[in-house]
Coordinates of C-alpha atoms and ligand atoms in Angstrom, one line a residue:
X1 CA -12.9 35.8 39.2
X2 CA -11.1 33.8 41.6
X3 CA -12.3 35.0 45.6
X4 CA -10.3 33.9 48.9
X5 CA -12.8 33.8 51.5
X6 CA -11.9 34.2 55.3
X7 CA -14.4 32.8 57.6
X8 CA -16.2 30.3 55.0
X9 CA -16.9 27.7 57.1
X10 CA -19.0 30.2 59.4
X11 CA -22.5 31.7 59.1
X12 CA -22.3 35.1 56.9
X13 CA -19.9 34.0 55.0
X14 CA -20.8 30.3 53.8
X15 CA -23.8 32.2 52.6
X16 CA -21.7 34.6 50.8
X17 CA -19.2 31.8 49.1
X18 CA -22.3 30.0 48.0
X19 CA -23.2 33.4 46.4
X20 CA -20.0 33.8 44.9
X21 CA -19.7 30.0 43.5
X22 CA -23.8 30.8 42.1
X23 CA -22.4 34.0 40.1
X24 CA -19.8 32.0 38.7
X25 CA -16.8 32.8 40.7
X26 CA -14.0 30.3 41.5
X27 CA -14.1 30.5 45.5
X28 CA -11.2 29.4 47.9
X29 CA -12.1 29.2 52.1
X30 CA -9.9 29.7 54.6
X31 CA -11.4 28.8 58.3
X32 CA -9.8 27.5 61.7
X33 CA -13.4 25.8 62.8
X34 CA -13.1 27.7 65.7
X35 CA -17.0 28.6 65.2
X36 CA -17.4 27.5 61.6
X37 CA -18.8 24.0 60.6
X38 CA -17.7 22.0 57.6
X39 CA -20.8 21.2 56.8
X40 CA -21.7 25.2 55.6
X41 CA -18.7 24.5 53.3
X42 CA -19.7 24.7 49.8
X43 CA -18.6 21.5 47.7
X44 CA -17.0 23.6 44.9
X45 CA -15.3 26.0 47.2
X46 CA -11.4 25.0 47.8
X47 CA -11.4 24.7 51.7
X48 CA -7.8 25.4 53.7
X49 CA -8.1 24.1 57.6
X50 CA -6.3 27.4 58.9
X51 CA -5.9 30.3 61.0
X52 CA -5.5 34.1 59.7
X53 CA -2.7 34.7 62.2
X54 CA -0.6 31.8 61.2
X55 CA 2.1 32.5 58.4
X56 CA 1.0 29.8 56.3
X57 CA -2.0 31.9 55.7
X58 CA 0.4 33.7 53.4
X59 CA 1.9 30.5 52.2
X60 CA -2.0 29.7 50.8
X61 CA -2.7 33.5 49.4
X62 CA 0.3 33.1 47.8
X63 CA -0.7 29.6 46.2
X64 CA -3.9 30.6 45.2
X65 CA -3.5 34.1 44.0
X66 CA -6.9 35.1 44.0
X67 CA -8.4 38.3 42.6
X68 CA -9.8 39.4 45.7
X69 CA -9.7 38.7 49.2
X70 CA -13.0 38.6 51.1
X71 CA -12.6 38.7 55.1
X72 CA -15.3 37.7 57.4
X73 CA -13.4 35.3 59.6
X74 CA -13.4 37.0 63.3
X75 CA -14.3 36.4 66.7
X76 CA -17.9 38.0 66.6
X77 CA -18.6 38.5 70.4
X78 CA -18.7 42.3 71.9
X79 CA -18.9 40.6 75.7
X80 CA -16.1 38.2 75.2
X81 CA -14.3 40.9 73.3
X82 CA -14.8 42.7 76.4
X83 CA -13.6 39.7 78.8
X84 CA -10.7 39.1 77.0
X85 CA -9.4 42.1 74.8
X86 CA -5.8 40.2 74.2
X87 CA -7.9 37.5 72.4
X88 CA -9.8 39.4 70.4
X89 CA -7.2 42.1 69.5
X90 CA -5.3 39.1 68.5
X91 CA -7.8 37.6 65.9
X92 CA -9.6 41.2 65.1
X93 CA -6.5 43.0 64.2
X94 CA -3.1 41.0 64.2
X95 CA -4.7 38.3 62.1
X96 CA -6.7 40.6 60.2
X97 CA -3.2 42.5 59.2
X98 CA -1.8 39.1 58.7
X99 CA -4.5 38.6 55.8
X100 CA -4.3 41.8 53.9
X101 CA 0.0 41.9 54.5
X102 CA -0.2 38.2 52.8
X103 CA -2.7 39.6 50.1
X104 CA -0.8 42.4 49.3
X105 CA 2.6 40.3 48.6
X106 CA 0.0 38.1 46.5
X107 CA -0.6 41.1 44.3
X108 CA -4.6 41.2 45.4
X109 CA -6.8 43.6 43.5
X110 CA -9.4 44.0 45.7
X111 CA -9.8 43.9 49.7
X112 CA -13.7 43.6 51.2
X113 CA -13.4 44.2 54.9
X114 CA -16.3 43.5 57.0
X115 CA -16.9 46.1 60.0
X116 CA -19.8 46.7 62.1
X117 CA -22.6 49.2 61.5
X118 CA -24.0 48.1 65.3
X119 CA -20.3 48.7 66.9
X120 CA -18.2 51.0 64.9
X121 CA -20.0 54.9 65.4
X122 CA -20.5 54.2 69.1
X123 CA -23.8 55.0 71.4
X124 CA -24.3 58.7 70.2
X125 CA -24.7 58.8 67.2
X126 CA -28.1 60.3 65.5
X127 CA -30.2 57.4 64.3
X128 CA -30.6 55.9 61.6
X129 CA -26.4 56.3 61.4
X130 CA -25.2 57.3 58.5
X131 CA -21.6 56.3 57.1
X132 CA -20.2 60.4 58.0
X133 CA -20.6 59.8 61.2
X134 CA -16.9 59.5 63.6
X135 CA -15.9 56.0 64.3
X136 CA -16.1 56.2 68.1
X137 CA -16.3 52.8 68.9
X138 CA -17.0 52.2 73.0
X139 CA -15.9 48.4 73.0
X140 CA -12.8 46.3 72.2
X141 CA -14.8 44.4 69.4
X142 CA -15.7 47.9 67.7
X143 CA -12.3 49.4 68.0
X144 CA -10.5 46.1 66.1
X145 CA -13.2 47.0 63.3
X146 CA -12.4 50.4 63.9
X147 CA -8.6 50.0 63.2
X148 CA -9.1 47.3 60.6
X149 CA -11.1 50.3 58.1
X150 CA -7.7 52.5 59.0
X151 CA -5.7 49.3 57.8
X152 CA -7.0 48.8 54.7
X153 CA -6.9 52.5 53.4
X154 CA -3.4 52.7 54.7
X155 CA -3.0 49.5 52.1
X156 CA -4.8 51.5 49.5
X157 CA -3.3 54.4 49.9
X158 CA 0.2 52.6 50.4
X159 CA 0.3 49.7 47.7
X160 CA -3.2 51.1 45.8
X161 CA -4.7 47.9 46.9
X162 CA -8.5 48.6 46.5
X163 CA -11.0 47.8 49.3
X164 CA -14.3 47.8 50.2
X165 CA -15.6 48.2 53.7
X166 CA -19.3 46.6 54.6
X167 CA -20.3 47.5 57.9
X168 CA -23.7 45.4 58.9
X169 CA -25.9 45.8 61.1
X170 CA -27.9 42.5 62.8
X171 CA -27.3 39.8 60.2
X172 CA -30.3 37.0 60.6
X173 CA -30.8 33.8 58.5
X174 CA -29.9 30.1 58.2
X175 CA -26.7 29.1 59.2
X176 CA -26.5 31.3 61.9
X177 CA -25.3 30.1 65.5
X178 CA -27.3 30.8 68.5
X179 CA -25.4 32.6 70.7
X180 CA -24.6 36.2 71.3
X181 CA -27.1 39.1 70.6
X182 CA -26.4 39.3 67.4
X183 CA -27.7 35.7 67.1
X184 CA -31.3 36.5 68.3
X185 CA -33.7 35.5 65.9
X186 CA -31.6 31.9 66.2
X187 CA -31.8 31.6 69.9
X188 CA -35.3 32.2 70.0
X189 CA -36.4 29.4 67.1
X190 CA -33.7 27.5 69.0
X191 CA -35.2 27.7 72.4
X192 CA -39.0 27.4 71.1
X193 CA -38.2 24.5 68.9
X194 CA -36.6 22.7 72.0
X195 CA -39.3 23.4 74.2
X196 CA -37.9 26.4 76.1
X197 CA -39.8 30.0 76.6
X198 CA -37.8 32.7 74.5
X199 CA -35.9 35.3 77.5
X200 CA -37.3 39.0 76.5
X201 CA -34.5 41.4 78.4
X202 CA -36.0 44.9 79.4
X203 CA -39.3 44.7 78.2
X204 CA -37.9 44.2 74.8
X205 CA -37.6 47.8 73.8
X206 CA -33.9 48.0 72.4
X207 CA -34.2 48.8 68.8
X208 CA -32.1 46.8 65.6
X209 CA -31.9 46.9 62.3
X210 CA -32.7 42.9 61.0
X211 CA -31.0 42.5 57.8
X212 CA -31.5 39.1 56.3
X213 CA -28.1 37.0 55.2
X214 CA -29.2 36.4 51.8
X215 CA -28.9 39.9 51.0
X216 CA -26.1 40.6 52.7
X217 CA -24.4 38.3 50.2
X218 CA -26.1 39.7 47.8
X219 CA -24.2 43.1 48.8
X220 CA -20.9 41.0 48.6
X221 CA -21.5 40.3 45.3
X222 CA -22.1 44.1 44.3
X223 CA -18.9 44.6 45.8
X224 CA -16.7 42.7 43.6
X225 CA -16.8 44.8 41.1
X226 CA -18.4 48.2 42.7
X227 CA -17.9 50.6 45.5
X228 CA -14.1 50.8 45.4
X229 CA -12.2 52.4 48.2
X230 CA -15.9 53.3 49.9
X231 CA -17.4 52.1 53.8
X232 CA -21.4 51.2 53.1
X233 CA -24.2 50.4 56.1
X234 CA -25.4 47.3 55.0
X235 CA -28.8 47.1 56.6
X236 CA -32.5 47.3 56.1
X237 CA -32.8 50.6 58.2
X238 CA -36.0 49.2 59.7
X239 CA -36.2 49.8 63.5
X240 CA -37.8 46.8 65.2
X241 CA -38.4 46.0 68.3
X242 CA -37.8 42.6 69.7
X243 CA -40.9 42.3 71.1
X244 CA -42.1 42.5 66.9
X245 CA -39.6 40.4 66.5
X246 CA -41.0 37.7 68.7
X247 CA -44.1 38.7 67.2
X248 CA -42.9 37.4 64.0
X249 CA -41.3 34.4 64.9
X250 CA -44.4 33.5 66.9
X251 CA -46.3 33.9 63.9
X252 CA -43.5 32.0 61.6
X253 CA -43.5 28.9 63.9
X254 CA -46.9 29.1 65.6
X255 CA -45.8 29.5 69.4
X256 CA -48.5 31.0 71.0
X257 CA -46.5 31.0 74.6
X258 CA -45.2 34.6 75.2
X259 CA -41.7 35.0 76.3
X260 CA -40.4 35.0 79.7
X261 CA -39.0 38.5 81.0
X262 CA -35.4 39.2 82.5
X263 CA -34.3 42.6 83.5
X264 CA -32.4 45.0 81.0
X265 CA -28.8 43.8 80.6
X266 CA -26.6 46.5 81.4
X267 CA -24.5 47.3 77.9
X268 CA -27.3 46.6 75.6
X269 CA -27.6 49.5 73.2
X270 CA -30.8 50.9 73.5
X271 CA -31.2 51.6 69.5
X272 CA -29.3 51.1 66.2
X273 CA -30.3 51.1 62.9
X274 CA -29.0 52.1 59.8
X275 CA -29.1 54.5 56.7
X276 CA -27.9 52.6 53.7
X277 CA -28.7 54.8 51.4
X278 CA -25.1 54.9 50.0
X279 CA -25.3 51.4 49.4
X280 CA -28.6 51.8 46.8
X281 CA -26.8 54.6 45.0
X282 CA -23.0 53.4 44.4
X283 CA -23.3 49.4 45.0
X284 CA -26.8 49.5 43.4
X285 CA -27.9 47.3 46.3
X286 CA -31.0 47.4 48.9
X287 CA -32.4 44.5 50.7
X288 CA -34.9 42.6 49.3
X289 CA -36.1 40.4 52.1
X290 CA -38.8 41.5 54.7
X291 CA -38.6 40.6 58.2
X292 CA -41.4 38.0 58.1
X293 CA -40.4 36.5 54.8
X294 CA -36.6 36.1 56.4
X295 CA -37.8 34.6 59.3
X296 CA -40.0 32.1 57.8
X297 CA -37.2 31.2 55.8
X298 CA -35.0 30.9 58.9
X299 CA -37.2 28.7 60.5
X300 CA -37.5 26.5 57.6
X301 CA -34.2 25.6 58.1
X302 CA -33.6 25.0 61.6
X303 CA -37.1 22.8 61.6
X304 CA -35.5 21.0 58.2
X305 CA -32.5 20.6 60.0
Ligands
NAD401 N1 -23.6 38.3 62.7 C1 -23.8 39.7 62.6 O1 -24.9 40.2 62.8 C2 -22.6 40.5 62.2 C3 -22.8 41.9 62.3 C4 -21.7 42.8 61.9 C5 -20.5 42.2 61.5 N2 -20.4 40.9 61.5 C6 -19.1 40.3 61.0 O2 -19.3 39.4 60.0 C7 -18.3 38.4 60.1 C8 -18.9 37.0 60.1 O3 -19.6 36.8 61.3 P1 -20.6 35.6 61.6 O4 -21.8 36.1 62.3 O5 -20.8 34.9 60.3 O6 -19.8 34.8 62.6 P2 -19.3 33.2 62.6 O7 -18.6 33.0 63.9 O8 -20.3 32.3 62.1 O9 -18.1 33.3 61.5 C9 -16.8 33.6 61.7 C10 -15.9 32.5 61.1 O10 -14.5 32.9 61.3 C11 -13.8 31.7 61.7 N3 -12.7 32.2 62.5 C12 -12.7 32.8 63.7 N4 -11.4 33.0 64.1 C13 -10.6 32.6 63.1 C14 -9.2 32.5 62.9 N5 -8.4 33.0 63.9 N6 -8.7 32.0 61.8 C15 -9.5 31.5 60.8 N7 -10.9 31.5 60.9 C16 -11.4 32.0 62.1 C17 -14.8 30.9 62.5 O11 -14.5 29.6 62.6 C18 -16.1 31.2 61.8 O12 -16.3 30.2 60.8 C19 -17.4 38.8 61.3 O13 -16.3 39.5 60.8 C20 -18.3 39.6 62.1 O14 -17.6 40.5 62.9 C21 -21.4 40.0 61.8

């Protein structure tokens, strides 16, 4: 199969291209290096320098003619999104528009959108969440996911182009950038490995659902060729704590200082994890990787680095 790849140049999905090119799939990568690094840029993948709203993007789909369309490429932050809600409307849902308009004129099979398990069913919903519940997103981030689900069944129903929607929870693992709370596991091994105390916010109480990225490739590879015009959680559904989660990276890198403390940040959800149970039973996936096995692995990298 022949996979266009938005975002490929950044963390989740560089881990998923590799995934892609390991199964044996042909794997084209479109990023702006706004975030992404060339250096996460698999060898075999075809890389084009360029941005999802731009109208060559179309120019390239329409080259390439893939099979599918994967699209990760987005800018990830729920504060900036917040700051700046023209920006991030702009990338979240005009380019993300501008990618399934140009795959749909390229006669693309198969749509995977990535939304949010963490932002998309808002702050009351009954934990662990399952896919059911209303899409009630409470920030500008969360409601560009939000409308890009309504997009690509509008394409499905409209032009019977087929999608799949992952929504993950906290994604973890090499590759990732330390910044952001969804980068938290970096920022810590980044701080302890430069000599700085790890910042614990509100006595470390907010729950998350840690799901390492090797899996959650793994679940982009079920998609392919499974769980057609269907939303999944992708996400461990294991509530921890990030004062376990310090726990574990203390015991993954041997830091034996504990963590400085900083008042609750107001806007921090105080739990989310997930029920993925759909996942197991029509994608045939389920994470593999434990929370201390990830993080070792995590570690391994930024110390190899
Ligand atoms: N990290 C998480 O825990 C998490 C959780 C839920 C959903 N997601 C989603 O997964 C996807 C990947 O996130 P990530 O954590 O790997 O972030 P990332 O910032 O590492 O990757 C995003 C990539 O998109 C590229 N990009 C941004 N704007 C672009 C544009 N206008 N044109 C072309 N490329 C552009 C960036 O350069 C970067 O390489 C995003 O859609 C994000 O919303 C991530």
């Amino acid at each position: 199969m022949k996979i266009l790849v938005t975002g490929g140049a950044g963390f989740i999905a560089s881990n998923v291209a590799d995934a892609y090119i390991k199964a044996g799939h042909r794997v084209v990568i479109v990023d702006n290096l706004f975030m992404g690094n060339m250096k996460n840029v698999n060898k075999k993948a075809k890389f084009y320098k360029a941005d999802i709203r731009d109208a060559m993007l179309a120019k390239i789909v329409a080259r390439e003619k893939p099979d599918v369309v994967n699209h990760h490429a987005a800018q990830i932050s729920v504060p900036d999104s917040v700051r700046d809600p023209v920006t991030d409307m702009d990338i979240n849902i005009r380019g993300t528009v501008n990618v399934m308009e140009a795959s749909r004129k390229a006669g693309v099979k198969k749509f995977i959108f990535i939304s949010s398990g963490g932002t998309v069913y808002g702050s009351n919903v009954k934990l662990p969440a399952t896919e059911d519940n209303p899409l009630t997103a409470e920030s500008p981030y969360g409601i560009a996911k939000v409308t890009g689900e309504h997009y690509v069944r509008f394409y499905a129903a409209r032009y019977g182009m087929k999608y799949t929607i992952l929504r993950y929870s906290n994604v973890y693992g090499p590759r990732q950038i330390p910044h952001g709370e969804a980068g938290v596991v970096a920022i810590f091994i980044e701080r302890i490995m430069s000599g700085k105390r790890p910042v614990i916010y509100g006595g470390g109480k907010c729950l998350r659902d840690y799901v390492y990225v090797g899996d959650v490739a793994a679940a982009n590879v079920a998609a392919l060729k499974k769980g057609n015009n269907e939303a999944f959680n992708i996400g461990t559904g294991v509530k921890t704590d990030v004062n376990m989660l310090y726990a574990a990276i203390q015991k993954a890198t041997g830091y034996s200082e504990p963590a400085e403390q900083a008042p609750y940040r107001a806007g921090d959800l105080k739990a989310n994890y997930l029920n993925c149970a759909r996942a197991k039973r029509l994608l045939g996936w389920s994470p593999k990787v434990k929370l201390n096995e990830g993080i070792a692995l995590t570690y391994e990298y930024y110390r190899d680095k």
